[in-house]
PDB file of C-alpha atoms in Angstrom:
ATOM      1  CA  UNK X 184     141.983  78.683 105.962  1.00 95.00           C
ATOM      2  CA  UNK X 185     140.248  79.121 102.619  1.00 97.00           C
ATOM      3  CA  UNK X 186     141.544  76.627 100.082  1.00 98.00           C
ATOM      4  CA  UNK X 187     141.910  77.831  96.494  1.00 98.00           C
ATOM      5  CA  UNK X 188     141.884  75.129  93.816  1.00 98.00           C
ATOM      6  CA  UNK X 189     142.908  75.893  90.239  1.00 98.00           C
ATOM      7  CA  UNK X 190     142.331  73.831  87.127  1.00 97.00           C
ATOM      8  CA  UNK X 191     144.039  72.936  84.947  1.00 97.00           C
ATOM      9  CA  UNK X 192     147.520  73.007  86.436  1.00 97.00           C
ATOM     10  CA  UNK X 193     149.002  73.453  83.004  1.00 97.00           C
ATOM     11  CA  UNK X 194     147.834  74.292  79.525  1.00 96.00           C
ATOM     12  CA  UNK X 195     149.434  74.691  76.158  1.00 97.00           C
ATOM     13  CA  UNK X 196     147.804  77.169  73.792  1.00 97.00           C
ATOM     14  CA  UNK X 197     148.367  78.156  70.194  1.00 97.00           C
ATOM     15  CA  UNK X 198     148.892  81.909  69.747  1.00 97.00           C
ATOM     16  CA  UNK X 199     145.652  83.617  68.861  1.00 97.00           C
ATOM     17  CA  UNK X 200     143.540  80.955  70.534  1.00 97.00           C
ATOM     18  CA  UNK X 201     141.586  81.472  73.767  1.00 97.00           C
ATOM     19  CA  UNK X 202     142.517  80.107  77.169  1.00 98.00           C
ATOM     20  CA  UNK X 203     140.553  79.646  80.359  1.00 98.00           C
ATOM     21  CA  UNK X 204     141.574  78.928  83.946  1.00 98.00           C
ATOM     22  CA  UNK X 205     139.206  77.949  86.729  1.00 98.00           C
ATOM     23  CA  UNK X 206     139.589  78.781  90.393  1.00 98.00           C
ATOM     24  CA  UNK X 207     137.342  77.432  93.124  1.00 98.00           C
ATOM     25  CA  UNK X 208     137.366  78.537  96.741  1.00 98.00           C
ATOM     26  CA  UNK X 209     136.354  76.418  99.732  1.00 98.00           C
ATOM     27  CA  UNK X 210     134.206  79.293 101.055  1.00 97.00           C
ATOM     28  CA  UNK X 211     132.294  82.125  99.474  1.00 97.00           C
ATOM     29  CA  UNK X 212     134.418  85.165  98.733  1.00 96.00           C
ATOM     30  CA  UNK X 213     131.439  87.536  98.834  1.00 97.00           C
ATOM     31  CA  UNK X 214     131.891  90.064 101.606  1.00 94.00           C
ATOM     32  CA  UNK X 215     129.090  91.813 103.479  1.00 94.00           C
ATOM     33  CA  UNK X 216     130.233  95.036 101.784  1.00 93.00           C
ATOM     34  CA  UNK X 217     129.019  93.588  98.496  1.00 94.00           C
ATOM     35  CA  UNK X 218     132.480  93.049  97.034  1.00 95.00           C
ATOM     36  CA  UNK X 219     133.986  89.693  96.129  1.00 96.00           C
ATOM     37  CA  UNK X 220     137.663  89.500  96.992  1.00 96.00           C
ATOM     38  CA  UNK X 221     139.111  87.321  94.251  1.00 97.00           C
ATOM     39  CA  UNK X 222     142.314  88.296  92.470  1.00 97.00           C
ATOM     40  CA  UNK X 223     144.334  86.953  89.535  1.00 98.00           C
ATOM     41  CA  UNK X 224     148.100  87.283  89.207  1.00 98.00           C
ATOM     42  CA  UNK X 225     150.543  86.371  86.456  1.00 98.00           C
ATOM     43  CA  UNK X 226     154.110  85.445  87.278  1.00 98.00           C
ATOM     44  CA  UNK X 227     156.169  85.608  84.115  1.00 97.00           C
ATOM     45  CA  UNK X 228     159.362  83.537  84.009  1.00 96.00           C
ATOM     46  CA  UNK X 229     161.975  85.001  86.333  1.00 95.00           C
ATOM     47  CA  UNK X 230     159.707  87.820  87.485  1.00 97.00           C
ATOM     48  CA  UNK X 231     157.616  88.697  90.490  1.00 97.00           C
ATOM     49  CA  UNK X 232     153.832  88.256  90.321  1.00 97.00           C
ATOM     50  CA  UNK X 233     151.867  91.049  88.700  1.00 97.00           C
ATOM     51  CA  UNK X 234     148.256  91.861  89.405  1.00 96.00           C
ATOM     52  CA  UNK X 235     145.936  91.256  86.471  1.00 97.00           C
ATOM     53  CA  UNK X 236     142.425  91.263  87.901  1.00 96.00           C
ATOM     54  CA  UNK X 237     141.007  92.436  91.225  1.00 96.00           C
ATOM     55  CA  UNK X 238     137.575  91.878  92.745  1.00 95.00           C
ATOM     56  CA  UNK X 239     136.723  89.147  90.221  1.00 97.00           C
ATOM     57  CA  UNK X 240     136.498  91.197  87.061  1.00 97.00           C
ATOM     58  CA  UNK X 241     138.257  94.574  87.297  1.00 96.00           C
ATOM     59  CA  UNK X 242     141.388  94.817  85.187  1.00 96.00           C
ATOM     60  CA  UNK X 243     144.359  96.426  86.886  1.00 95.00           C
ATOM     61  CA  UNK X 244     146.046  99.432  85.320  1.00 93.00           C
ATOM     62  CA  UNK X 245     147.760  98.587  82.047  1.00 95.00           C
ATOM     63  CA  UNK X 246     146.354  95.069  81.725  1.00 97.00           C
ATOM     64  CA  UNK X 247     145.271  94.315  78.142  1.00 96.00           C
ATOM     65  CA  UNK X 248     141.574  93.849  77.555  1.00 96.00           C
ATOM     66  CA  UNK X 249     142.128  90.331  76.229  1.00 97.00           C
ATOM     67  CA  UNK X 250     142.212  89.351  79.912  1.00 98.00           C
ATOM     68  CA  UNK X 251     138.846  89.050  81.634  1.00 98.00           C
ATOM     69  CA  UNK X 252     137.626  87.663  84.914  1.00 98.00           C
ATOM     70  CA  UNK X 253     134.230  86.355  85.889  1.00 98.00           C
ATOM     71  CA  UNK X 254     132.448  84.341  88.524  1.00 98.00           C
ATOM     72  CA  UNK X 255     130.785  84.647  91.879  1.00 97.00           C
ATOM     73  CA  UNK X 256     130.629  83.025  95.286  1.00 96.00           C
ATOM     74  CA  UNK X 257     133.105  80.182  95.078  1.00 97.00           C
ATOM     75  CA  UNK X 258     133.621  79.674  91.326  1.00 98.00           C
ATOM     76  CA  UNK X 259     135.760  81.962  89.220  1.00 98.00           C
ATOM     77  CA  UNK X 260     137.323  82.013  85.761  1.00 98.00           C
ATOM     78  CA  UNK X 261     140.129  83.893  84.078  1.00 98.00           C
ATOM     79  CA  UNK X 262     139.879  84.063  80.311  1.00 98.00           C
ATOM     80  CA  UNK X 263     142.375  85.176  77.736  1.00 98.00           C
ATOM     81  CA  UNK X 264     140.547  85.889  74.496  1.00 97.00           C
ATOM     82  CA  UNK X 265     143.569  85.532  72.223  1.00 97.00           C
ATOM     83  CA  UNK X 266     146.768  84.242  73.768  1.00 97.00           C
ATOM     84  CA  UNK X 267     149.988  86.006  72.884  1.00 97.00           C
ATOM     85  CA  UNK X 268     153.568  84.865  73.402  1.00 96.00           C
ATOM     86  CA  UNK X 269     154.041  87.372  76.240  1.00 96.00           C
ATOM     87  CA  UNK X 270     151.261  85.682  78.238  1.00 97.00           C
ATOM     88  CA  UNK X 271     153.427  82.702  79.184  1.00 98.00           C
ATOM     89  CA  UNK X 272     153.961  82.131  82.875  1.00 98.00           C
ATOM     90  CA  UNK X 273     152.135  80.887  85.928  1.00 98.00           C
ATOM     91  CA  UNK X 274     148.710  82.259  86.800  1.00 98.00           C
ATOM     92  CA  UNK X 275     147.570  82.372  90.411  1.00 98.00           C
ATOM     93  CA  UNK X 276     144.224  83.163  91.937  1.00 98.00           C
ATOM     94  CA  UNK X 277     144.127  84.592  95.449  1.00 97.00           C
ATOM     95  CA  UNK X 278     141.384  85.232  97.962  1.00 97.00           C
ATOM     96  CA  UNK X 279     141.399  88.378 100.070  1.00 95.00           C
ATOM     97  CA  UNK X 280     138.236  88.055 102.138  1.00 95.00           C
ATOM     98  CA  UNK X 281     139.761  86.263 105.096  1.00 94.00           C
ATOM     99  CA  UNK X 282     143.226  86.126 106.568  1.00 93.00           C
ATOM    100  CA  UNK X 283     145.403  84.259 105.955  1.00 95.00           C
ATOM    101  CA  UNK X 284     145.424  85.341 102.326  1.00 96.00           C
ATOM    102  CA  UNK X 285     145.651  82.166 100.291  1.00 97.00           C
ATOM    103  CA  UNK X 286     146.684  81.415  96.724  1.00 98.00           C
ATOM    104  CA  UNK X 287     145.859  78.654  94.297  1.00 98.00           C
ATOM    105  CA  UNK X 288     148.536  76.174  93.247  1.00 97.00           C
ATOM    106  CA  UNK X 289     149.147  78.016  90.013  1.00 97.00           C
ATOM    107  CA  UNK X 290     148.423  77.239  86.363  1.00 98.00           C
ATOM    108  CA  UNK X 291     151.335  77.165  83.967  1.00 98.00           C
ATOM    109  CA  UNK X 292     150.547  78.550  80.528  1.00 98.00           C
ATOM    110  CA  UNK X 293     152.803  77.552  77.663  1.00 97.00           C
ATOM    111  CA  UNK X 294     152.699  78.471  74.011  1.00 95.00           C
ATOM    112  CA  UNK X 295     152.421  75.686  71.435  1.00 93.00           C
TER     113      UNK X 295
ATOM    114  CA  UNK L 100     155.142 105.417  90.585  1.00 94.00           C
ATOM    115  CA  UNK L 101     155.135 102.763  93.281  1.00 96.00           C
ATOM    116  CA  UNK L 102     158.267 100.668  93.697  1.00 98.00           C
ATOM    117  CA  UNK L 103     159.390  98.259  96.368  1.00 98.00           C
ATOM    118  CA  UNK L 104     162.681  96.469  96.901  1.00 98.00           C
ATOM    119  CA  UNK L 105     163.561  93.710  99.313  1.00 98.00           C
ATOM    120  CA  UNK L 106     166.978  93.437 100.917  1.00 98.00           C
ATOM    121  CA  UNK L 107     168.628  91.116 103.370  1.00 96.00           C
ATOM    122  CA  UNK L 108     170.971  88.132 103.591  1.00 97.00           C
ATOM    123  CA  UNK L 109     171.012  85.574 100.813  1.00 97.00           C
ATOM    124  CA  UNK L 110     172.217  82.796 103.113  1.00 97.00           C
ATOM    125  CA  UNK L 111     171.297  82.057 106.695  1.00 98.00           C
ATOM    126  CA  UNK L 112     172.125  79.102 108.903  1.00 97.00           C
ATOM    127  CA  UNK L 113     169.511  76.876 110.508  1.00 97.00           C
ATOM    128  CA  UNK L 114     168.202  78.272 113.817  1.00 97.00           C
ATOM    129  CA  UNK L 115     169.308  81.801 112.924  1.00 97.00           C
ATOM    130  CA  UNK L 116     166.970  84.769 112.678  1.00 98.00           C
ATOM    131  CA  UNK L 117     166.250  86.264 109.259  1.00 98.00           C
ATOM    132  CA  UNK L 118     165.772  90.013 108.943  1.00 98.00           C
ATOM    133  CA  UNK L 119     164.418  91.371 105.665  1.00 98.00           C
ATOM    134  CA  UNK L 120     163.839  95.007 104.779  1.00 98.00           C
ATOM    135  CA  UNK L 121     161.362  96.322 102.250  1.00 98.00           C
ATOM    136  CA  UNK L 122     162.252  99.813 101.052  1.00 98.00           C
ATOM    137  CA  UNK L 123     159.564 101.510  99.056  1.00 98.00           C
ATOM    138  CA  UNK L 124     158.770 104.713  97.211  1.00 97.00           C
ATOM    139  CA  UNK L 125     155.748 106.280  95.594  1.00 96.00           C
ATOM    140  CA  UNK L 126     153.473 105.956  98.590  1.00 96.00           C
ATOM    141  CA  UNK L 127     153.402 106.644 102.325  1.00 95.00           C
ATOM    142  CA  UNK L 128     152.609 104.151 105.047  1.00 95.00           C
ATOM    143  CA  UNK L 129     150.946 106.948 106.953  1.00 94.00           C
ATOM    144  CA  UNK L 130     148.176 107.190 104.346  1.00 93.00           C
ATOM    145  CA  UNK L 131     144.866 105.716 105.409  1.00 93.00           C
ATOM    146  CA  UNK L 132     144.127 102.336 103.846  1.00 92.00           C
ATOM    147  CA  UNK L 133     147.688 101.574 102.802  1.00 95.00           C
ATOM    148  CA  UNK L 134     149.729  98.590 103.898  1.00 96.00           C
ATOM    149  CA  UNK L 135     152.732  96.442 103.044  1.00 97.00           C
ATOM    150  CA  UNK L 136     152.672  92.686 102.918  1.00 97.00           C
ATOM    151  CA  UNK L 137     155.240  89.898 102.760  1.00 98.00           C
ATOM    152  CA  UNK L 138     154.809  86.793 100.623  1.00 98.00           C
ATOM    153  CA  UNK L 139     157.253  83.963  99.960  1.00 98.00           C
ATOM    154  CA  UNK L 140     157.718  81.338  97.267  1.00 98.00           C
ATOM    155  CA  UNK L 141     159.855  78.228  97.718  1.00 97.00           C
ATOM    156  CA  UNK L 142     161.692  77.247  94.534  1.00 96.00           C
ATOM    157  CA  UNK L 143     159.234  75.835  92.023  1.00 94.00           C
ATOM    158  CA  UNK L 144     156.307  76.127  94.407  1.00 95.00           C
ATOM    159  CA  UNK L 145     153.298  78.351  94.964  1.00 95.00           C
ATOM    160  CA  UNK L 146     152.980  81.649  96.794  1.00 97.00           C
ATOM    161  CA  UNK L 147     152.491  81.803 100.560  1.00 98.00           C
ATOM    162  CA  UNK L 148     151.329  84.914 102.396  1.00 97.00           C
ATOM    163  CA  UNK L 149     153.291  85.696 105.569  1.00 98.00           C
ATOM    164  CA  UNK L 150     152.352  89.040 107.129  1.00 97.00           C
ATOM    165  CA  UNK L 151     150.750  92.447 106.649  1.00 97.00           C
ATOM    166  CA  UNK L 152     151.174  95.801 108.330  1.00 97.00           C
ATOM    167  CA  UNK L 153     148.783  98.685 107.798  1.00 95.00           C
ATOM    168  CA  UNK L 154     149.091 102.442 108.033  1.00 95.00           C
ATOM    169  CA  UNK L 155     147.579 102.413 111.543  1.00 95.00           C
ATOM    170  CA  UNK L 156     150.167  99.828 112.711  1.00 96.00           C
ATOM    171  CA  UNK L 157     147.617  97.007 112.619  1.00 95.00           C
ATOM    172  CA  UNK L 158     149.635  93.825 112.112  1.00 97.00           C
ATOM    173  CA  UNK L 159     148.438  90.475 110.787  1.00 96.00           C
ATOM    174  CA  UNK L 160     150.341  87.200 110.539  1.00 97.00           C
ATOM    175  CA  UNK L 161     149.953  83.814 108.945  1.00 97.00           C
ATOM    176  CA  UNK L 162     148.661  81.599 111.770  1.00 96.00           C
ATOM    177  CA  UNK L 163     151.068  78.803 110.849  1.00 96.00           C
ATOM    178  CA  UNK L 164     154.093  81.118 111.235  1.00 97.00           C
ATOM    179  CA  UNK L 165     152.816  83.664 113.734  1.00 97.00           C
ATOM    180  CA  UNK L 166     155.103  82.553 116.557  1.00 97.00           C
ATOM    181  CA  UNK L 167     158.166  83.148 114.392  1.00 98.00           C
ATOM    182  CA  UNK L 168     157.281  86.406 112.608  1.00 98.00           C
ATOM    183  CA  UNK L 169     157.485  90.061 113.524  1.00 98.00           C
ATOM    184  CA  UNK L 170     156.608  92.889 111.157  1.00 98.00           C
ATOM    185  CA  UNK L 171     157.385  96.523 111.848  1.00 98.00           C
ATOM    186  CA  UNK L 172     157.379  99.770 109.940  1.00 97.00           C
ATOM    187  CA  UNK L 173     159.472 102.918 109.877  1.00 96.00           C
ATOM    188  CA  UNK L 174     157.319 105.491 108.160  1.00 95.00           C
ATOM    189  CA  UNK L 175     160.041 108.132 108.110  1.00 94.00           C
ATOM    190  CA  UNK L 176     162.392 105.796 106.254  1.00 96.00           C
ATOM    191  CA  UNK L 177     159.708 104.276 104.006  1.00 97.00           C
ATOM    192  CA  UNK L 178     160.690 100.808 105.205  1.00 98.00           C
ATOM    193  CA  UNK L 179     159.005  97.698 106.513  1.00 98.00           C
ATOM    194  CA  UNK L 180     161.017  95.032 108.289  1.00 98.00           C
ATOM    195  CA  UNK L 181     160.123  91.360 108.627  1.00 98.00           C
ATOM    196  CA  UNK L 182     161.948  89.111 111.047  1.00 98.00           C
ATOM    197  CA  UNK L 183     161.590  85.341 111.079  1.00 98.00           C
ATOM    198  CA  UNK L 184     163.159  83.371 113.894  1.00 98.00           C
ATOM    199  CA  UNK L 185     164.480  79.823 114.024  1.00 97.00           C
ATOM    200  CA  UNK L 186     165.098  79.486 110.296  1.00 97.00           C
ATOM    201  CA  UNK L 187     164.988  76.007 108.767  1.00 97.00           C
ATOM    202  CA  UNK L 188     165.969  74.702 105.311  1.00 97.00           C
ATOM    203  CA  UNK L 189     162.244  74.483 104.439  1.00 97.00           C
ATOM    204  CA  UNK L 190     162.166  78.296 104.733  1.00 98.00           C
ATOM    205  CA  UNK L 191     164.373  78.549 101.657  1.00 98.00           C
ATOM    206  CA  UNK L 192     162.377  80.750  99.314  1.00 98.00           C
ATOM    207  CA  UNK L 193     162.139  83.985  97.404  1.00 98.00           C
ATOM    208  CA  UNK L 194     160.665  86.577  99.723  1.00 98.00           C
ATOM    209  CA  UNK L 195     158.552  89.361  98.247  1.00 98.00           C
ATOM    210  CA  UNK L 196     157.086  92.509  99.708  1.00 98.00           C
ATOM    211  CA  UNK L 197     154.043  94.136  98.156  1.00 98.00           C
ATOM    212  CA  UNK L 198     152.021  97.332  98.404  1.00 97.00           C
ATOM    213  CA  UNK L 199     148.573  96.742  99.846  1.00 95.00           C
ATOM    214  CA  UNK L 200     145.492  98.819  99.279  1.00 90.00           C
ATOM    215  CA  UNK L 201     141.880  98.257 100.223  1.00 77.00           C
ATOM    216  CA  UNK L 202     142.758  95.636 102.839  1.00 71.00           C
ATOM    217  CA  UNK L 203     144.052  92.877 100.575  1.00 79.00           C
ATOM    218  CA  UNK L 204     144.899  94.188  97.119  1.00 89.00           C
ATOM    219  CA  UNK L 205     148.551  93.260  96.601  1.00 94.00           C
ATOM    220  CA  UNK L 206     148.881  95.508  93.609  1.00 93.00           C
ATOM    221  CA  UNK L 207     152.606  96.254  93.342  1.00 96.00           C
ATOM    222  CA  UNK L 208     155.332  93.752  94.169  1.00 98.00           C
ATOM    223  CA  UNK L 209     159.051  94.002  94.706  1.00 98.00           C
ATOM    224  CA  UNK L 210     161.487  91.958  92.655  1.00 98.00           C
ATOM    225  CA  UNK L 211     161.955  89.480  95.483  1.00 98.00           C
ATOM    226  CA  UNK L 212     165.035  88.250  97.294  1.00 98.00           C
ATOM    227  CA  UNK L 213     166.134  84.616  97.434  1.00 98.00           C
ATOM    228  CA  UNK L 214     167.020  83.411 100.904  1.00 98.00           C
ATOM    229  CA  UNK L 215     168.730  80.050 101.283  1.00 98.00           C
ATOM    230  CA  UNK L 216     168.829  78.299 104.631  1.00 98.00           C
ATOM    231  CA  UNK L 217     171.788  75.993 104.872  1.00 96.00           C
ATOM    232  CA  UNK L 218     174.598  75.164 107.231  1.00 94.00           C
TER     233      UNK L 218
END
């Protein structure tokens, strides 16, 4: 199984400040079709996960442009340019290149 | 508008079989490239993928749980059913179903259903 490792596991951010979460995979997520199957999800308190980013850097429908994804191969980053109160929750990365699909441990974002 | 909703028992006893139903709308499981997946989350813990079923009835399971899981679909009813045998307290979790596109994009999730395993 591909192991997904996120850092940090928690972060506290002042509103308006940036935030960054790292995700590393134990194998390359680059497929022979040229796509890289790395996803980011946000699970707000008491809610189900919602897709933020697919294939490393594509924002899902309705996701604010303050969220951006980058990276390649085995190293990926989710950035929030200016954190807002509604961004609190747990962020998960997930790989979709090989079954079983696997998720990172999650990164809890809190507002200072 | 794609929506999914999980249903099933909230409490099961150890060794019993769990049957969960995902009822969805806004898409058809007969459309090429579409699937439905199941994911679970023990209280306070991370997400764990369980199973996937695609429009062509291709079924995939988590290797660690494969012997206990069965996923089926009823296209006419817009439902996907997951059964898990020999339930144990460690299987206590919120179980989610999700719409799948392009092989592994879990783009829309249900609200989840909490299943507690206890005698």
